[in-house]
Amino acid sequence: STVVLIFQAPMSNSSKEVSSASDFNFSVKRGDKIRVGEAIGR
Amino acid sequence: STNSSEGNSFLVPGATAATILMLGALHARRLYEDKKLEEARDKGIDMEFKPDVKATVMRFLPLRSISRCWGYLSSIELPIWLRPHVYKAWARAFHSNLEEASLPLDHYASLRDFFVRSLKEGSRPMDADPKCLVSPADGIVMRFGEIKGAGAMIEQVKGFSYSAISLLGTNSALPLIKEDNSSEDDSCFEFTSKLERKRSWWKVSLASPEVRDPAQRPVKGLFYCVIYLGLGDYHRIHSPADWNVSVRRHFPGRLFPVNERAARTIGNLYIENERVVLEGRWREGFMAMAAVGATNIGSIDLFIEPDFRTNRPMKTKLLFNSKPEERPYEPTNTGVALRKGDEVAAFNMG
């Protein structure tokens, strides 16, 4: 079984190409074992 | 008659040994392939999409019936003395943590009950950061990233992608992606409850024109994360954030396996399989969660809609109907409010 999560979140304005503190960043890597309640991103 | 019985007594052990050897060889090959795949993943090598004969054959198998049959077998009540042995064997084979189970092992009447077990209080502490999204399930992160381009495509594996709208349904409120890969955002307020939404409405109405200037709003992107649940994993789904679910869609379909190998060999895997989609909004805008079934895990229960059932016998033409069964949640505009960590759904055996 699989869960696919799709969501809107703040991102860098591509024209500036500068990441800011308000951008969404994933905190996981591919292949990571993750458990309910652990952050996937901030 | 004597000749025939002599022949049988020779053939039966021979055939059994040959079958065991064949199954052993297949299992060894599978383990070897899995190891190779894991090593490649560790090295950062992306395996490409490559359909094979097995994937083609799978299309002709009655996987939904097989899944229901498996569900029936796994729900047979086991004698109390046998239960701990069966569940411990399962845990050894699929690396489950039995210490987390909320009940003693002999309280689970069947393998099916054991499979959807709840956990002891405090086994899954929620990340307290209000700005984070938490994992809705235990499993392996298969893919994640930003959804880019006008087609809003999600990569299944390198060389094969599917559209987010096919996964969620054509009625989805998925925001359109602009040329710079940002997404449309029709709201500049947060809401997690009706009351909060009302308050935010006042905030927006009374705000000065500078605050409502679109240039001041943060640019929003669309992101995705795919989590694969193995057989030994805890199989309940939780809310990844505070959000409001406004609609549920059910897509009947096939029940292909969804492991890494299947993702690499079966095209459109996630949009051909039976799935349940919950859609709504969180503080940053759109949010949707799709629970995709598989052969072993054929049915999905929704705690927010207890009467709802999946993996029922169905006519073939209805199975692949592109129009899902849709149910909007009351009250209109807000739907069901979920808090981060709330139990939302469970994957059942068969």
Short mmCIF file of C-alpha atoms in Angstrom, two decimals:
data_model
loop_
_atom_site.label_atom_id
_atom_site.label_comp_id
_atom_site.label_asym_id
_atom_site.label_seq_id
_atom_site.Cartn_x
_atom_site.Cartn_y
_atom_site.Cartn_z
CA SER A 1 0.00 0.00 0.00
CA THR A 2 1.06 3.55 -0.66
CA VAL A 3 0.15 7.05 0.50
CA VAL A 4 0.63 9.99 -1.86
CA LEU A 5 0.51 13.43 -0.29
CA ILE A 6 0.09 16.52 -2.48
CA PHE A 7 0.16 19.99 -0.96
CA GLN A 8 0.73 23.67 -1.58
CA ALA A 9 3.52 25.37 0.34
CA PRO A 10 5.66 28.50 0.08
CA MET A 11 8.49 28.28 -2.44
CA SER A 12 11.32 30.47 -3.66
CA ASN A 13 10.34 32.92 -6.33
CA SER A 14 12.03 31.37 -9.35
CA SER A 15 12.88 34.80 -10.80
CA LYS A 16 15.03 35.50 -7.73
CA GLU A 17 16.27 31.92 -7.37
CA VAL A 18 17.06 32.62 -3.75
CA SER A 19 15.74 30.35 -1.07
CA SER A 20 14.40 32.14 1.99
CA ALA A 21 13.50 31.00 5.51
CA SER A 22 9.82 30.93 4.59
CA ASP A 23 10.29 28.34 1.81
CA PHE A 24 9.15 24.79 2.28
CA ASN A 25 12.02 22.32 2.55
CA PHE A 26 11.79 18.54 2.70
CA SER A 27 13.68 17.02 5.60
CA VAL A 28 13.71 13.46 4.20
CA LYS A 29 15.76 11.62 1.59
CA ARG A 30 14.63 8.99 -0.89
CA GLY A 31 14.71 5.54 0.66
CA ASP A 32 14.45 6.90 4.21
CA LYS A 33 12.42 4.86 6.63
CA ILE A 34 9.89 7.24 8.18
CA ARG A 35 7.28 6.90 10.90
CA VAL A 36 3.99 8.63 11.64
CA GLY A 37 4.58 11.97 13.35
CA GLU A 38 8.13 12.55 12.04
CA ALA A 39 8.55 15.68 9.95
CA ILE A 40 8.72 15.26 6.18
CA GLY A 41 9.39 18.95 5.71
CA ARG A 42 9.13 22.44 7.19
CA SER B 1 -2.47 -51.26 -10.36
CA THR B 2 0.78 -52.13 -8.61
CA ASN B 3 2.81 -50.40 -11.32
CA SER B 4 0.69 -47.27 -11.07
CA SER B 5 1.01 -46.98 -7.27
CA GLU B 6 4.79 -47.53 -7.52
CA GLY B 7 4.94 -44.75 -10.09
CA ASN B 8 3.00 -42.35 -7.84
CA SER B 9 5.12 -43.04 -4.77
CA PHE B 10 8.16 -42.05 -6.81
CA LEU B 11 6.64 -39.06 -8.58
CA VAL B 12 5.00 -37.28 -5.63
CA PRO B 13 8.16 -36.68 -3.53
CA GLY B 14 10.06 -35.85 -6.72
CA ALA B 15 7.52 -33.24 -7.80
CA THR B 16 7.34 -31.77 -4.28
CA ALA B 17 11.12 -31.47 -4.11
CA ALA B 18 11.22 -29.87 -7.56
CA THR B 19 8.51 -27.35 -6.57
CA ILE B 20 10.31 -26.47 -3.32
CA LEU B 21 13.59 -26.06 -5.22
CA MET B 22 11.93 -23.86 -7.82
CA LEU B 23 10.26 -21.66 -5.20
CA GLY B 24 13.57 -21.47 -3.30
CA ALA B 25 15.40 -20.39 -6.45
CA LEU B 26 12.74 -17.74 -7.20
CA HIS B 27 12.94 -16.42 -3.65
CA ALA B 28 16.75 -16.30 -3.78
CA ARG B 29 16.58 -14.41 -7.07
CA ARG B 30 14.11 -11.96 -5.58
CA LEU B 31 16.33 -11.36 -2.54
CA TYR B 32 19.31 -10.81 -4.83
CA GLU B 33 17.37 -8.30 -6.96
CA ASP B 34 16.12 -6.46 -3.86
CA LYS B 35 19.68 -6.21 -2.56
CA LYS B 36 20.91 -4.88 -5.91
CA LEU B 37 18.10 -2.32 -5.88
CA GLU B 38 18.94 -1.21 -2.36
CA GLU B 39 22.64 -0.84 -3.22
CA ALA B 40 21.76 1.20 -6.30
CA ARG B 41 19.50 3.44 -4.23
CA ASP B 42 22.24 3.95 -1.63
CA LYS B 43 24.63 5.00 -4.41
CA GLY B 44 22.03 7.48 -5.68
CA ILE B 45 21.51 5.57 -8.94
CA ASP B 46 17.98 6.00 -10.25
CA MET B 47 16.52 2.81 -11.74
CA GLU B 48 14.69 3.47 -14.99
CA PHE B 49 11.19 2.40 -15.92
CA LYS B 50 11.34 -0.96 -17.67
CA PRO B 51 8.12 -2.95 -18.30
CA ASP B 52 8.54 -6.73 -18.19
CA VAL B 53 6.56 -9.89 -19.00
CA LYS B 54 5.54 -10.35 -15.36
CA ALA B 55 3.88 -6.93 -15.37
CA THR B 56 1.97 -7.84 -18.54
CA VAL B 57 0.83 -11.18 -17.08
CA MET B 58 -0.39 -9.42 -13.93
CA ARG B 59 -2.96 -7.52 -15.96
CA PHE B 60 -4.73 -10.81 -16.72
CA LEU B 61 -4.82 -12.06 -13.12
CA PRO B 62 -8.01 -11.59 -11.04
CA LEU B 63 -6.10 -9.61 -8.41
CA ARG B 64 -9.20 -8.18 -6.73
CA SER B 65 -10.65 -11.66 -6.21
CA ILE B 66 -7.26 -12.92 -4.99
CA SER B 67 -7.13 -10.01 -2.57
CA ARG B 68 -10.62 -10.69 -1.20
CA CYS B 69 -9.79 -14.38 -0.86
CA TRP B 70 -6.65 -13.43 1.09
CA GLY B 71 -8.78 -11.13 3.24
CA TYR B 72 -11.18 -13.99 3.98
CA LEU B 73 -8.35 -16.37 4.91
CA SER B 74 -6.60 -13.81 7.10
CA SER B 75 -9.82 -13.05 9.01
CA ILE B 76 -10.30 -16.67 10.13
CA GLU B 77 -10.25 -16.73 13.90
CA LEU B 78 -7.14 -18.44 15.31
CA PRO B 79 -7.08 -20.53 18.51
CA ILE B 80 -5.80 -18.43 21.42
CA TRP B 81 -2.74 -20.65 22.00
CA LEU B 82 -1.68 -20.29 18.36
CA ARG B 83 -2.02 -16.49 18.08
CA PRO B 84 1.28 -15.37 19.66
CA HIS B 85 3.21 -17.91 17.54
CA VAL B 86 1.63 -16.75 14.28
CA TYR B 87 2.07 -13.03 15.04
CA LYS B 88 5.64 -13.48 16.23
CA ALA B 89 6.46 -15.40 13.04
CA TRP B 90 4.86 -12.57 11.01
CA ALA B 91 6.86 -9.98 12.95
CA ARG B 92 10.12 -11.88 12.35
CA ALA B 93 9.41 -12.23 8.64
CA PHE B 94 8.38 -8.61 8.06
CA HIS B 95 10.26 -6.76 10.84
CA SER B 96 7.28 -5.56 12.87
CA ASN B 97 7.76 -4.16 16.35
CA LEU B 98 5.46 -6.18 18.61
CA GLU B 99 6.26 -4.10 21.69
CA GLU B 100 4.29 -1.22 20.21
CA ALA B 101 1.01 -3.17 19.89
CA SER B 102 -1.67 -1.71 22.12
CA LEU B 103 -3.07 -5.13 23.18
CA PRO B 104 -1.48 -8.42 24.25
CA LEU B 105 -0.94 -10.68 21.21
CA ASP B 106 -3.57 -13.25 22.16
CA HIS B 107 -6.26 -10.53 22.04
CA TYR B 108 -6.03 -10.29 18.23
CA ALA B 109 -8.48 -12.92 17.02
CA SER B 110 -7.14 -13.11 13.46
CA LEU B 111 -4.13 -12.08 11.40
CA ARG B 112 -6.33 -9.38 9.87
CA ASP B 113 -7.09 -7.90 13.31
CA PHE B 114 -3.41 -8.02 14.20
CA PHE B 115 -2.45 -6.35 10.92
CA VAL B 116 -4.58 -3.22 11.56
CA ARG B 117 -3.59 -3.04 15.23
CA SER B 118 -3.43 0.31 16.95
CA LEU B 119 -0.33 1.34 18.86
CA LYS B 120 0.35 2.03 22.52
CA GLU B 121 -0.26 5.60 23.61
CA GLY B 122 2.81 7.73 22.88
CA SER B 123 4.41 5.31 20.38
CA ARG B 124 4.31 7.95 17.64
CA PRO B 125 5.05 11.40 19.11
CA MET B 126 4.07 14.20 16.74
CA ASP B 127 6.66 16.79 15.73
CA ALA B 128 5.46 19.85 17.64
CA ASP B 129 6.71 22.45 15.14
CA PRO B 130 3.52 24.13 13.85
CA LYS B 131 5.27 24.88 10.54
CA CYS B 132 6.06 21.26 9.72
CA LEU B 133 4.19 18.57 7.85
CA VAL B 134 4.44 15.17 9.47
CA SER B 135 4.45 11.77 7.84
CA PRO B 136 0.92 10.36 7.61
CA ALA B 137 2.19 6.76 7.63
CA ASP B 138 5.04 4.45 8.59
CA GLY B 139 6.99 3.41 5.51
CA ILE B 140 9.73 4.21 3.03
CA VAL B 141 9.94 7.55 1.23
CA MET B 142 9.78 6.47 -2.42
CA ARG B 143 9.65 9.88 -4.07
CA PHE B 144 9.16 13.50 -3.14
CA GLY B 145 9.63 16.90 -4.72
CA GLU B 146 7.99 19.75 -6.47
CA ILE B 147 5.28 19.29 -9.07
CA LYS B 148 6.34 21.31 -12.07
CA GLY B 149 4.99 22.18 -15.49
CA ALA B 150 1.50 22.82 -16.80
CA GLY B 151 0.74 19.07 -16.84
CA ALA B 152 1.43 18.82 -13.07
CA MET B 153 3.29 15.55 -13.56
CA ILE B 154 4.56 13.36 -10.73
CA GLU B 155 7.49 11.05 -11.43
CA GLN B 156 6.67 7.38 -10.72
CA VAL B 157 10.24 6.34 -11.55
CA LYS B 158 12.88 7.80 -13.83
CA GLY B 159 11.38 7.76 -17.32
CA PHE B 160 7.74 7.45 -16.31
CA SER B 161 5.40 10.08 -14.88
CA TYR B 162 1.68 10.40 -14.26
CA SER B 163 -0.44 13.50 -13.88
CA ALA B 164 -1.58 14.66 -10.45
CA ILE B 165 -5.05 15.33 -11.84
CA SER B 166 -5.37 11.68 -12.97
CA LEU B 167 -4.50 10.60 -9.44
CA LEU B 168 -6.88 13.01 -7.70
CA GLY B 169 -9.70 13.16 -10.25
CA THR B 170 -10.78 15.72 -12.81
CA ASN B 171 -13.03 17.45 -10.25
CA SER B 172 -10.02 18.15 -8.06
CA ALA B 173 -9.38 21.69 -6.83
CA LEU B 174 -5.66 21.18 -7.60
CA PRO B 175 -4.29 24.69 -8.27
CA LEU B 176 -3.05 25.42 -11.77
CA ILE B 177 0.71 25.67 -12.14
CA LYS B 178 1.97 28.85 -13.77
CA GLU B 179 4.95 29.19 -16.10
CA ASP B 180 7.35 29.94 -13.22
CA ASN B 181 6.14 26.70 -11.50
CA SER B 182 4.29 28.62 -8.80
CA SER B 183 0.69 27.66 -8.24
CA GLU B 184 -2.49 29.70 -8.19
CA ASP B 185 -3.57 30.63 -4.70
CA ASP B 186 -7.09 31.93 -4.35
CA SER B 187 -6.93 32.59 -0.64
CA CYS B 188 -4.63 34.81 1.34
CA PHE B 189 -5.82 33.58 4.72
CA GLU B 190 -5.20 30.55 6.82
CA PHE B 191 -7.92 28.34 8.16
CA THR B 192 -8.06 25.27 10.26
CA SER B 193 -11.58 25.63 11.56
CA LYS B 194 -14.75 27.47 10.67
CA LEU B 195 -14.23 29.91 13.52
CA GLU B 196 -10.67 30.64 12.55
CA ARG B 197 -11.75 31.12 8.96
CA LYS B 198 -14.35 33.67 10.07
CA ARG B 199 -11.73 35.53 12.08
CA SER B 200 -9.37 35.49 9.09
CA TRP B 201 -12.14 36.84 6.88
CA TRP B 202 -12.39 39.86 9.18
CA LYS B 203 -8.63 40.20 9.12
CA VAL B 204 -8.62 40.23 5.34
CA SER B 205 -11.58 42.59 5.02
CA LEU B 206 -10.12 45.14 7.38
CA ALA B 207 -6.58 44.88 6.08
CA SER B 208 -4.95 47.81 4.37
CA PRO B 209 -4.40 47.62 0.58
CA GLU B 210 -0.66 47.05 1.12
CA VAL B 211 -1.32 43.82 3.00
CA ARG B 212 -3.54 42.53 0.25
CA ASP B 213 -1.05 43.40 -2.47
CA PRO B 214 -0.43 40.08 -4.34
CA ALA B 215 3.28 40.93 -4.62
CA GLN B 216 3.54 40.73 -0.83
CA ARG B 217 2.08 37.22 -0.68
CA PRO B 218 4.54 34.37 -0.57
CA VAL B 219 4.76 32.42 -3.81
CA LYS B 220 3.23 28.98 -3.43
CA GLY B 221 4.49 25.83 -5.08
CA LEU B 222 2.95 22.36 -5.33
CA PHE B 223 4.81 19.50 -3.69
CA TYR B 224 4.34 15.76 -3.33
CA CYS B 225 5.61 12.89 -1.22
CA VAL B 226 5.07 9.16 -1.90
CA ILE B 227 5.36 6.77 1.06
CA TYR B 228 5.37 2.98 0.58
CA LEU B 229 4.13 0.82 3.46
CA GLY B 230 5.75 -2.61 3.73
CA LEU B 231 3.90 -5.64 5.08
CA GLY B 232 5.45 -5.32 8.54
CA ASP B 233 4.66 -1.62 8.92
CA TYR B 234 1.97 -0.08 11.08
CA HIS B 235 -0.94 0.30 8.65
CA ARG B 236 -2.98 3.23 9.93
CA ILE B 237 -2.92 6.63 8.27
CA HIS B 238 -2.81 9.85 10.30
CA SER B 239 -3.39 13.48 9.46
CA PRO B 240 -0.15 15.17 8.32
CA ALA B 241 -1.25 18.63 9.53
CA ASP B 242 -4.22 20.59 10.80
CA TRP B 243 -6.47 20.66 7.76
CA ASN B 244 -10.06 20.59 6.58
CA VAL B 245 -11.14 17.70 4.35
CA SER B 246 -13.88 18.90 2.04
CA VAL B 247 -14.31 15.92 -0.26
CA ARG B 248 -13.64 12.19 -0.54
CA ARG B 249 -13.27 10.38 -3.88
CA HIS B 250 -13.19 6.64 -4.42
CA PHE B 251 -11.63 5.21 -7.57
CA PRO B 252 -12.27 1.48 -7.96
CA GLY B 253 -9.57 -0.15 -10.05
CA ARG B 254 -6.98 -2.87 -10.18
CA LEU B 255 -4.99 -4.07 -7.20
CA PHE B 256 -1.47 -4.43 -8.53
CA PRO B 257 1.30 -4.77 -5.96
CA VAL B 258 2.86 -1.35 -5.31
CA ASN B 259 6.38 -2.29 -4.22
CA GLU B 260 9.49 -0.71 -5.74
CA ARG B 261 9.78 -3.37 -8.42
CA ALA B 262 6.13 -2.90 -9.45
CA ALA B 263 6.64 0.87 -9.64
CA ARG B 264 9.54 0.25 -12.02
CA THR B 265 7.68 -2.18 -14.28
CA ILE B 266 3.96 -1.31 -14.23
CA GLY B 267 3.04 1.99 -15.88
CA ASN B 268 0.34 4.20 -14.30
CA LEU B 269 0.49 2.01 -11.19
CA TYR B 270 -0.97 4.55 -8.78
CA ILE B 271 -3.71 5.75 -11.11
CA GLU B 272 -4.84 2.25 -12.15
CA ASN B 273 -5.05 0.86 -8.61
CA GLU B 274 -8.06 1.24 -6.36
CA ARG B 275 -7.61 4.33 -4.20
CA VAL B 276 -9.31 6.77 -1.89
CA VAL B 277 -8.54 10.47 -2.18
CA LEU B 278 -9.19 13.00 0.58
CA GLU B 279 -8.96 16.61 -0.52
CA GLY B 280 -9.14 19.91 1.32
CA ARG B 281 -7.09 22.84 2.55
CA TRP B 282 -4.43 23.52 5.15
CA ARG B 283 -2.86 26.77 6.32
CA GLU B 284 -0.78 27.06 3.14
CA GLY B 285 -3.55 26.18 0.69
CA PHE B 286 -4.44 22.99 -1.16
CA MET B 287 -3.85 19.57 0.35
CA ALA B 288 -4.79 16.06 -0.83
CA MET B 289 -3.92 12.59 0.37
CA ALA B 290 -4.38 9.45 -1.75
CA ALA B 291 -4.39 6.01 -0.10
CA VAL B 292 -3.55 3.49 -2.83
CA GLY B 293 -4.48 -0.16 -2.27
CA ALA B 294 -2.51 -3.25 -3.35
CA THR B 295 -3.11 -7.00 -3.72
CA ASN B 296 -2.29 -7.83 -0.09
CA ILE B 297 -3.77 -4.65 1.29
CA GLY B 298 -6.94 -4.53 -0.74
CA SER B 299 -9.34 -2.47 1.30
CA ILE B 300 -9.25 0.91 2.97
CA ASP B 301 -11.30 1.98 5.99
CA LEU B 302 -12.01 5.66 6.68
CA PHE B 303 -12.45 6.60 10.33
CA ILE B 304 -14.19 9.82 9.30
CA GLU B 305 -16.72 7.83 7.26
CA PRO B 306 -17.27 4.47 9.01
CA ASP B 307 -19.83 3.11 6.49
CA PHE B 308 -17.47 3.47 3.57
CA ARG B 309 -16.05 0.23 2.03
CA THR B 310 -13.61 -0.52 -0.79
CA ASN B 311 -12.54 -3.70 -2.66
CA ARG B 312 -16.07 -4.95 -3.22
CA PRO B 313 -17.02 -7.24 -6.11
CA MET B 314 -17.83 -5.05 -9.10
CA LYS B 315 -18.54 -5.33 -12.82
CA THR B 316 -15.40 -4.86 -14.92
CA LYS B 317 -16.77 -1.86 -16.84
CA LEU B 318 -17.45 -0.03 -13.54
CA LEU B 319 -13.97 -0.82 -12.25
CA PHE B 320 -12.22 1.31 -14.82
CA ASN B 321 -14.75 4.10 -15.00
CA SER B 322 -12.71 7.30 -14.95
CA LYS B 323 -15.45 9.04 -12.92
CA PRO B 324 -14.92 8.30 -9.24
CA GLU B 325 -17.63 8.09 -6.64
CA GLU B 326 -17.42 11.45 -4.87
CA ARG B 327 -18.74 12.55 -1.50
CA PRO B 328 -18.47 16.16 -0.32
CA TYR B 329 -18.21 16.47 3.45
CA GLU B 330 -20.48 18.71 5.49
CA PRO B 331 -20.57 21.54 6.38
CA THR B 332 -20.00 22.97 2.90
CA ASN B 333 -16.82 25.10 2.55
CA THR B 334 -15.15 23.67 5.64
CA GLY B 335 -15.77 19.94 5.65
CA VAL B 336 -14.25 17.76 8.36
CA ALA B 337 -11.61 19.44 10.52
CA LEU B 338 -8.64 17.19 11.32
CA ARG B 339 -5.82 17.95 13.73
CA LYS B 340 -2.21 16.93 13.08
CA GLY B 341 -1.81 13.26 14.08
CA ASP B 342 -5.52 12.33 14.07
CA GLU B 343 -6.21 8.80 12.82
CA VAL B 344 -7.82 9.10 9.39
CA ALA B 345 -7.80 5.69 7.75
CA ALA B 346 -6.47 2.14 7.86
CA PHE B 347 -5.30 -0.34 5.24
CA ASN B 348 -6.86 -3.78 5.74
CA MET B 349 -5.57 -7.15 4.72
CA GLY B 350 -7.42 -8.09 1.55
#
